[in-house]
Each structure stands twice: as C-alpha cells, then as structure tokens.
Amino acid sequence: DHKLTAVAVARELDIFRDGDLAVTGADLEVPTEFSLVNPEHVIATVADGGQLDMTIRIGVGRGYVSSERNKRTEDPIGIIHVDSLFSPVRRCTMNVTDTRVGQRTDYDKLVLATGSSNRVPQVPGSDRVGVQTLKTVEDLIFLKEFVRTPYVRDIVILGGSWAGLEIAKSFLKLGRNVRIIEKEQQLLPQFDPEVSKLIQKELEAQGVQFNLGEQVRSFPGRTFVEQVQTNRGTYPCDLCVVAIGVSPNTGLLAGTGAQLAPNGAVLIGADLATSVPNLYAVGDCAACRDGSLRTSSLKVADLEIARTGLTETEARKAGLRVKSAMATGTDRPGICPNPHRITIKLVYEANTRQVLGAQAWGEKNVSARINAIAVAIRAGMTVEALGQVDFVYSSSSCSIWDPVQIVCGQAQ
C-alpha cells in the first residue's frame, strides 16, 4: 500500500456537500492501483511513489473507489464515508473513513451547506407515481412532463404555506383544478387569522379549493395516485405535490455540541458562525440566531401577498403589548385607469408606538409598500414618523396618500 497525499494547494479548500459530497485533498490509505469509478473526477492519476491530487464525488454521503482493472465494470471495492466532525481547541478535523482504514483530514475553516430534505407524509400510498415533491430540477422536469398528459386535471397540494401557494399559482395558469389541503386551521400560518381568511376568500373567488384542518391518511390508487384521503374526506387526485416543509440536513453535526434550532437547523450569527469554533453554515441547514424580519412576498393568480416583521399573534405570544390598524388605499389616483387596491395591516407597540410588522395584499405593487415598512422597522420608526414620510406623488402613477400613510393614520 502507498499513502496518497494531496498537494498543498488542494488543501486550501475542502468542500463537503450532503447528497453529492465533494472531498478535496483527503489523505487516504488505499493501494496505488485504485482510482475513482468516475475517472473524470480524477485530476491526476497516481504512479508508484507519486502523489494524487483527487476530487472524490460522493453520492448520498458515500464515494466508491474501484480498481483500474475493474473500471469498466465499475465494481465498487472501497467506500469512503464522512462519519462526523470534530473541533479540538487547536485543530479542526473531519473523520473520513474507508472500508479498512480510518483517517482524519484537517481544515482551518469549514462551511456547512448541506441544505434540507423535503418532508413527505409516511402514509399508505405515498410511494405511488404522482405523489411528488418539488426540490430539484429533475422534480421540475418530471412535473412539467407529467401535467402534459390530458388526464391530469385534479391537482392536490399538501401545505397551505408560501411554497404551497407558489405551486398552486403555476397550476392555476394551466387551467387545472387546484385543491390545497392544510393541517392547520388557517391558510398561511405566517399571517394573522383574520388576514388569512381575507386572502383565502379572494383566492376561492379565483377557483382555488381549500380544505383546512385536515391531515392526510392515505393516497389510494394503483400504480398512479387516484385520490387523497384525509381524516375528513376523500378527494380526486391525478397529481399530489407535497409542500409541507423541509428538514435541515444537520446529522453531520451530531456530537459536535453545535446549537440547533427546534427544527434541527444549526444556529448561526450575523457572521454565519455556529457555536462550534471555525464552523460556519449557510442555506437551508442554518437558522439565524438573532432572528430576521422574514420579509417575503408571493403572487397567486391576480393576488399579491407580502409580509414583514411580527404579526399581532406572534407579538402577543412574545409578551409584547401591541396594537394594530388595518386600512385600504390605492397605488395610483382614482382618475387613472385601473387603480389597484392595497390593504395593509400594521402592527405596532402600544406604548412606544414603534412599528413591529405588517401584512398586505392586493392586485399589484404590494411588495413596494412592505419594503418601505421593513425599512421603518429596521430604523426603529414610530407610526407617526412613518406616516409623515414624504412619499412620491404622481398624477399618473402614485396616490396623494399612499396606502402606508393611510394605515398609519388609522393607528390610534
């Protein structure tokens, strides 16, 4: 056997990705005749007494090493697996194990970007064709081709949050029958109940069917899904898209002492650092320790929805004494063709009158109002200060009184 050592340059960056993990510059005890099953991933081949600078691609956390003699058959005769991470005080290491020898490779800084995995109800029939998630490009291609068939008419979407409504939007444009099933008692749990009901009413007027407070029990059918059965009823289904959330891929952190959020995501600060020295995280596997305004928007059919900061429900749960105001305005003067109505619910602290959050919906230009309120929250503005902002007026495009100023004026 010969110890293969990567060149020093390759050690400057080690990348590990869950699902399609790339390992650069690992010290591995393997015979010199070994190389990768996929030779295009080998930067340089090894000779007796030589050095190998290798990049090993690992599918679902594993990479297969094969002999040059067996390359054509691609018979795996060795496995490399990332077991765990260690973080000593002076030196950080990652435990990399093949089928015979355990080795550890050093790193100075490690960035975890392992993403997340879709959650799917573990009920009878969940493996039938037509019970689908939307996570990858391959998922998108499948859905695009699947709905081309004329018999795919009834679409069921599991999950009434942002992702579910985004998916519903696409199928509404295709003229399909869209039904959303949500286990909670309201659509869009990120909004206050009365706001969610108003949004639901407008979406129902555009053809979306809702079944709230229902949990899936099974997916009846033969090879293909034909129905969705819940605790309250059974509904026709040619395609079911599951959008009930994701689980962060943070299993690699077991035993490191990293602080995790309730959903399993690793907590990070403003500098992306975790509680483990020299370990950073980004993407779906991470959650901000200090929180964020969660400013977001969505357009479904002819309805634009947006939010920022705290809802009234969230603020009260946090022990804050808050008030709220709701008002409707237009994005342009009434003398202009097609003025768009925008409704805003503003949440503010009762004593200081500092703006804490807002939710808004309308046909158009909703996000611009929420962006303005997000700036006000970050700046610590009061309701009065926000209402006195000198917004643009134009006789052709902007009202004299912007919807943001109107709702501020309603705040008592």
Coordinates of C-alpha atoms in Angstrom, one line a residue:
D1 CA 0.0 0.0 0.0
H2 CA 1.0 3.6 -0.6
K3 CA -0.2 6.7 1.2
L4 CA -1.7 9.2 -1.3
T5 CA -1.2 12.8 -0.2
A6 CA -2.8 15.7 -2.0
V7 CA -0.7 18.6 -2.9
A8 CA -0.6 21.6 -0.6
V9 CA -2.6 23.8 -2.9
A10 CA -5.5 21.4 -2.8
R11 CA -5.6 21.7 0.9
E12 CA -6.6 25.4 0.8
L13 CA -10.2 24.4 0.2
D14 CA -12.1 21.3 1.3
I15 CA -15.8 21.2 0.3
F16 CA -18.3 18.8 1.7
R17 CA -21.8 18.6 0.3
D18 CA -24.5 16.3 1.6
G19 CA -26.1 14.2 -1.2
D20 CA -23.3 15.0 -3.7
L21 CA -20.4 15.5 -1.4
A22 CA -17.0 16.6 -2.9
V23 CA -13.9 15.9 -0.9
T24 CA -10.7 17.6 -2.0
G25 CA -7.3 16.8 -0.5
A26 CA -8.1 14.0 1.8
D27 CA -5.3 11.7 3.0
L28 CA -6.5 8.1 2.2
E29 CA -4.7 4.8 2.8
V30 CA -5.5 3.0 -0.5
P31 CA -3.5 0.9 -2.9
T32 CA -1.8 2.8 -5.7
E33 CA -3.8 0.9 -8.3
F34 CA -7.1 2.4 -7.0
S35 CA -8.9 5.3 -8.7
L36 CA -12.4 6.6 -8.8
V37 CA -15.3 4.8 -10.5
N38 CA -15.9 8.1 -12.5
P39 CA -12.5 8.8 -13.9
E40 CA -13.5 12.3 -15.0
H41 CA -13.3 13.3 -11.3
V42 CA -9.6 12.4 -11.0
I43 CA -7.4 15.5 -11.6
A44 CA -4.2 13.4 -11.8
T45 CA -3.5 9.7 -11.7
V46 CA -1.1 8.1 -9.3
A47 CA 2.1 6.2 -10.0
D48 CA 4.4 4.3 -7.7
G49 CA 5.9 6.9 -5.3
G50 CA 3.8 9.6 -6.8
Q51 CA 1.2 12.0 -5.4
L52 CA -2.5 12.1 -6.2
D53 CA -4.5 15.3 -6.2
M54 CA -8.0 13.9 -6.2
T55 CA -11.6 15.1 -6.1
I56 CA -14.0 12.4 -4.9
R57 CA -17.7 12.8 -5.6
I58 CA -19.8 11.1 -3.0
G59 CA -23.5 10.2 -3.7
V60 CA -25.6 10.4 -0.5
G61 CA -22.6 10.7 1.7
R62 CA -20.6 8.0 0.0
G63 CA -18.0 7.7 -2.7
Y64 CA -17.0 4.5 -4.5
V65 CA -13.4 3.7 -5.2
S66 CA -12.6 0.9 -7.7
S67 CA -9.5 -0.7 -9.2
E68 CA -8.2 0.3 -12.6
R69 CA -8.6 -3.3 -13.6
N70 CA -12.3 -3.2 -12.8
K71 CA -13.0 0.3 -14.1
R72 CA -15.1 -0.9 -17.0
T73 CA -17.4 -2.9 -14.7
E74 CA -17.4 -0.1 -12.1
D75 CA -17.5 -2.7 -9.3
P76 CA -17.0 -0.8 -6.0
I77 CA -14.3 -2.3 -3.9
G78 CA -13.9 0.5 -1.4
I79 CA -16.2 3.1 0.2
I80 CA -15.4 6.5 1.6
H81 CA -17.8 7.9 4.2
V82 CA -17.9 11.1 6.2
D83 CA -18.6 10.0 9.7
S84 CA -18.5 13.0 11.9
L85 CA -16.9 16.4 12.6
F86 CA -14.5 17.1 15.4
S87 CA -13.4 20.5 16.7
P88 CA -10.4 20.4 19.0
V89 CA -9.3 23.6 20.6
R90 CA -6.2 23.9 18.4
R91 CA -7.0 21.9 15.3
C92 CA -10.2 21.1 13.4
T93 CA -10.6 17.8 11.8
M94 CA -13.1 15.7 9.8
N95 CA -13.3 12.0 10.2
V96 CA -13.1 10.3 6.8
T97 CA -13.3 6.5 6.8
D98 CA -12.9 4.0 4.0
T99 CA -13.7 0.3 4.3
R100 CA -10.4 -0.5 6.0
V101 CA -8.6 2.5 7.4
G102 CA -9.9 5.5 9.5
Q103 CA -8.3 8.8 8.6
R104 CA -8.9 12.4 9.6
T105 CA -8.3 15.4 7.3
D106 CA -7.6 18.8 8.8
Y107 CA -9.3 22.1 8.0
D108 CA -8.9 25.7 9.1
K109 CA -12.5 26.8 8.4
L110 CA -15.4 24.6 7.5
V111 CA -18.6 25.8 5.8
L112 CA -21.7 23.6 6.1
A113 CA -24.0 23.9 3.1
T114 CA -25.9 20.6 3.3
G115 CA -29.3 22.1 2.5
S116 CA -32.5 20.3 3.5
S117 CA -34.8 17.4 2.6
N118 CA -38.5 17.5 1.8
R119 CA -40.9 16.1 4.4
V120 CA -43.4 13.6 3.0
P121 CA -46.3 12.0 5.0
Q122 CA -45.4 8.4 5.8
V123 CA -48.8 7.0 5.0
P124 CA -50.0 4.2 2.7
G125 CA -49.6 5.1 -1.0
S126 CA -47.0 7.8 -0.5
D127 CA -44.8 5.9 -3.0
R128 CA -47.3 5.9 -5.8
V129 CA -46.5 7.7 -9.1
G130 CA -47.9 11.2 -8.9
V131 CA -47.1 11.8 -5.2
Q132 CA -44.3 14.3 -5.8
T133 CA -42.1 16.9 -4.1
L134 CA -40.6 19.9 -5.8
K135 CA -37.0 20.3 -4.7
T136 CA -34.7 19.7 -7.7
V137 CA -34.5 20.5 -11.4
E138 CA -35.3 16.8 -12.0
D139 CA -38.5 17.2 -10.0
L140 CA -39.5 20.2 -12.0
I141 CA -38.9 18.4 -15.3
F142 CA -41.0 15.5 -14.1
L143 CA -43.9 17.8 -13.1
K144 CA -43.7 19.7 -16.4
E145 CA -43.9 16.4 -18.5
F146 CA -46.4 14.8 -16.2
V147 CA -49.0 17.5 -16.5
R148 CA -48.8 17.5 -20.3
T149 CA -51.0 14.4 -20.3
P150 CA -54.6 15.4 -20.8
Y151 CA -56.0 13.2 -17.9
V152 CA -54.0 15.1 -15.2
R153 CA -56.7 17.6 -14.3
D154 CA -57.2 17.4 -10.5
I155 CA -54.2 18.8 -8.6
V156 CA -53.9 18.4 -4.8
I157 CA -51.3 20.4 -3.0
L158 CA -50.4 19.5 0.6
G159 CA -49.5 22.6 2.5
G160 CA -51.0 26.0 2.6
S161 CA -47.9 28.0 3.3
W162 CA -45.7 30.0 0.9
A163 CA -44.5 27.0 -1.0
G164 CA -47.9 25.5 -1.5
L165 CA -49.4 28.8 -2.8
E166 CA -46.4 29.2 -5.2
I167 CA -47.1 25.8 -6.7
A168 CA -50.8 26.4 -6.8
K169 CA -50.1 29.6 -8.9
S170 CA -48.5 27.5 -11.6
F171 CA -51.3 25.0 -12.0
L172 CA -53.9 27.7 -12.0
K173 CA -52.2 29.2 -15.0
L174 CA -52.5 25.8 -16.7
G175 CA -56.3 25.8 -16.1
R176 CA -56.2 22.8 -13.7
N177 CA -58.5 22.1 -10.8
V178 CA -56.4 23.1 -7.7
R179 CA -57.2 22.0 -4.2
I180 CA -55.0 22.9 -1.1
I181 CA -55.0 20.7 2.0
E182 CA -53.6 22.2 5.1
K183 CA -53.4 20.6 8.5
E184 CA -53.7 23.9 10.4
Q185 CA -57.0 25.7 10.8
Q186 CA -55.9 28.6 8.6
L187 CA -54.2 29.3 5.3
L188 CA -50.7 31.0 5.6
P189 CA -49.9 30.3 9.3
Q190 CA -47.3 33.2 9.0
F191 CA -50.2 35.7 8.9
D192 CA -52.8 36.7 11.4
P193 CA -56.0 34.7 11.2
E194 CA -58.3 37.5 10.0
V195 CA -55.8 38.4 7.3
S196 CA -55.5 34.7 6.2
K197 CA -59.3 34.5 5.9
L198 CA -59.5 37.6 3.7
I199 CA -56.7 36.2 1.5
Q200 CA -58.4 32.8 1.3
K201 CA -61.7 34.4 0.3
E202 CA -60.1 36.2 -2.6
L203 CA -58.3 33.0 -3.8
E204 CA -61.5 31.0 -3.6
A205 CA -63.1 33.6 -5.9
Q206 CA -60.4 32.7 -8.4
G207 CA -61.0 29.0 -8.3
V208 CA -58.8 27.5 -5.6
Q209 CA -60.5 25.0 -3.3
F210 CA -59.3 24.8 0.4
N211 CA -59.6 22.0 3.0
L212 CA -58.2 23.3 6.2
G213 CA -57.6 21.4 9.5
E214 CA -57.3 18.1 7.6
Q215 CA -54.5 15.5 7.8
V216 CA -53.6 13.0 5.1
R217 CA -54.3 9.4 5.9
S218 CA -53.5 7.7 2.6
F219 CA -53.1 8.0 -1.2
P220 CA -55.5 5.4 -2.8
G221 CA -54.8 4.2 -6.3
R222 CA -53.0 1.5 -8.2
T223 CA -49.7 2.4 -9.9
F224 CA -50.7 6.1 -10.0
V225 CA -52.3 8.1 -7.3
E226 CA -56.0 8.5 -7.8
Q227 CA -57.3 10.0 -4.6
V228 CA -56.2 11.8 -1.4
Q229 CA -57.8 10.5 1.8
T230 CA -57.8 12.7 4.9
N231 CA -59.4 12.4 8.3
R232 CA -62.4 14.3 6.9
G233 CA -62.9 13.1 3.4
T234 CA -61.6 11.7 0.1
Y235 CA -60.8 13.9 -2.9
P236 CA -60.0 13.1 -6.6
C237 CA -56.3 13.5 -7.4
D238 CA -54.3 13.0 -10.5
L239 CA -51.2 14.7 -9.1
C240 CA -50.3 15.5 -5.5
V241 CA -47.5 17.9 -4.8
V242 CA -46.2 17.7 -1.2
A243 CA -45.2 21.1 0.2
I244 CA -45.4 20.6 4.0
G245 CA -41.9 21.8 4.7
V246 CA -38.3 20.6 4.9
S247 CA -35.9 19.1 7.4
P248 CA -32.4 20.6 7.7
N249 CA -29.6 18.2 6.8
T250 CA -27.6 18.6 10.0
G251 CA -27.0 15.0 11.0
L252 CA -23.3 15.5 10.3
L253 CA -23.1 17.8 13.4
A254 CA -24.1 15.0 15.9
G255 CA -21.7 15.0 18.8
T256 CA -20.1 18.4 18.0
G257 CA -22.1 20.4 20.5
A258 CA -23.4 22.7 17.9
Q259 CA -26.5 24.7 19.0
L260 CA -29.6 23.7 16.9
A261 CA -33.0 25.4 16.4
P262 CA -36.1 23.5 17.3
N263 CA -36.5 22.3 13.7
G264 CA -33.0 20.9 13.7
A265 CA -31.2 23.8 11.8
V266 CA -27.9 24.9 13.1
L267 CA -28.0 28.3 14.7
I268 CA -25.7 31.0 13.2
G269 CA -24.8 34.6 14.0
A270 CA -24.6 37.6 11.7
D271 CA -21.1 36.4 10.6
L272 CA -22.6 32.9 9.7
A273 CA -20.6 31.3 12.5
T274 CA -22.1 28.4 14.5
S275 CA -21.4 27.7 18.2
V276 CA -18.6 25.4 17.2
P277 CA -15.3 27.2 16.6
N278 CA -14.3 27.6 12.9
L279 CA -17.5 26.0 11.7
Y280 CA -19.9 28.1 9.6
A281 CA -23.2 27.3 7.9
V282 CA -25.4 28.7 5.1
G283 CA -28.6 27.9 3.4
D284 CA -31.5 25.7 4.5
C285 CA -29.4 23.8 7.1
A286 CA -28.9 27.1 9.0
A287 CA -31.1 29.5 11.0
C288 CA -30.2 33.0 12.2
R289 CA -29.8 33.1 16.0
D290 CA -30.9 36.7 16.2
G291 CA -33.9 36.3 14.0
S292 CA -34.9 38.3 11.0
L293 CA -37.9 40.2 9.7
R294 CA -38.8 37.3 7.4
T295 CA -39.8 39.8 4.7
S296 CA -41.4 37.9 1.8
S297 CA -43.9 38.2 -0.9
L298 CA -45.9 35.9 -3.2
K299 CA -48.3 36.4 -6.2
V300 CA -51.1 33.8 -6.8
A301 CA -53.4 34.4 -9.7
D302 CA -54.3 38.1 -9.5
L303 CA -53.5 38.5 -5.8
E304 CA -50.1 39.7 -4.5
I305 CA -49.3 39.0 -0.8
A306 CA -46.5 40.2 1.3
R307 CA -45.4 40.5 5.0
T308 CA -42.6 41.7 7.2
G309 CA -41.7 41.7 10.9
L310 CA -44.0 40.3 13.6
T311 CA -47.7 39.5 13.2
E312 CA -50.0 40.6 16.0
T313 CA -50.3 36.9 17.1
E314 CA -46.5 36.5 17.2
A315 CA -46.1 39.7 19.1
R316 CA -48.6 38.8 21.8
K317 CA -47.0 35.3 22.2
A318 CA -43.7 37.1 22.8
G319 CA -45.3 39.1 25.6
L320 CA -45.4 42.4 23.9
R321 CA -48.2 44.9 24.4
V322 CA -49.3 45.7 20.8
K323 CA -52.0 47.4 18.8
S324 CA -52.9 47.1 15.1
A325 CA -54.6 49.0 12.4
M326 CA -56.0 48.0 9.0
A327 CA -56.8 50.2 6.1
T328 CA -57.1 50.1 2.3
G329 CA -55.8 52.5 -0.3
T330 CA -54.8 52.6 -4.0
D331 CA -51.5 52.6 -5.7
R332 CA -52.5 55.4 -8.0
P333 CA -55.1 58.2 -8.2
G334 CA -58.7 57.2 -8.9
I335 CA -58.7 59.3 -12.1
C336 CA -56.2 56.9 -13.6
P337 CA -57.2 53.7 -15.4
N338 CA -57.2 50.6 -13.3
P339 CA -56.1 51.8 -9.8
H340 CA -55.2 48.8 -7.7
R341 CA -56.5 48.4 -4.1
I342 CA -53.9 47.6 -1.4
T343 CA -54.9 46.5 2.1
I344 CA -52.4 46.8 4.9
K345 CA -52.5 45.5 8.5
L346 CA -49.9 47.4 10.6
V347 CA -48.7 46.1 14.0
Y348 CA -47.0 48.4 16.5
E349 CA -46.0 48.6 20.1
A350 CA -48.7 50.2 22.3
N351 CA -46.6 52.4 24.5
T352 CA -43.7 53.5 22.2
R353 CA -45.8 53.2 19.0
Q354 CA -42.8 51.7 17.3
V355 CA -43.6 49.8 14.1
L356 CA -43.2 46.0 14.6
G357 CA -44.6 44.4 11.5
A358 CA -47.1 44.4 8.6
Q359 CA -49.1 42.2 6.3
A360 CA -50.5 43.4 3.0
W361 CA -52.4 42.1 -0.1
G362 CA -53.8 43.5 -3.3
E363 CA -53.7 43.2 -7.1
K364 CA -50.4 44.9 -7.7
N365 CA -47.5 46.9 -6.1
V366 CA -47.9 45.4 -2.7
S367 CA -44.3 44.4 -2.2
A368 CA -43.1 48.0 -2.5
R369 CA -45.2 49.0 0.5
I370 CA -43.9 46.1 2.6
N371 CA -40.3 47.1 1.6
A372 CA -40.9 50.6 3.0
I373 CA -42.3 49.2 6.2
A374 CA -39.4 46.8 6.6
V375 CA -37.0 49.8 6.4
A376 CA -39.1 51.6 9.0
I377 CA -38.9 48.6 11.4
R378 CA -35.2 48.3 11.0
A379 CA -34.8 52.0 11.6
G380 CA -37.0 51.9 14.8
M381 CA -39.5 54.3 13.4
T382 CA -42.8 55.1 15.1
V383 CA -46.2 55.0 13.4
E384 CA -46.2 58.8 13.3
A385 CA -42.7 59.1 11.8
L386 CA -43.6 56.6 9.1
G387 CA -46.9 58.3 8.3
Q388 CA -45.1 61.6 7.8
V389 CA -42.6 60.3 5.2
D390 CA -42.7 62.3 2.0
F391 CA -43.6 59.6 -0.5
V392 CA -43.6 60.3 -4.2
Y393 CA -46.8 61.7 -5.7
S394 CA -47.6 61.5 -9.4
S395 CA -50.9 62.2 -11.0
S396 CA -50.3 59.2 -13.3
S397 CA -48.7 56.6 -11.0
C398 CA -48.9 57.4 -7.3
S399 CA -51.7 58.5 -5.0
I400 CA -51.6 61.6 -2.9
W401 CA -51.9 59.5 0.2
D402 CA -50.0 56.2 -0.1
P403 CA -51.6 53.1 1.5
V404 CA -48.8 53.1 4.0
Q405 CA -49.7 56.7 5.1
I406 CA -53.4 55.8 5.3
V407 CA -52.9 52.8 7.6
C408 CA -50.6 54.9 9.8
G409 CA -53.3 57.5 10.0
Q410 CA -55.7 54.8 11.2
A411 CA -53.4 53.8 14.1
Q412 CA -55.0 55.1 17.3

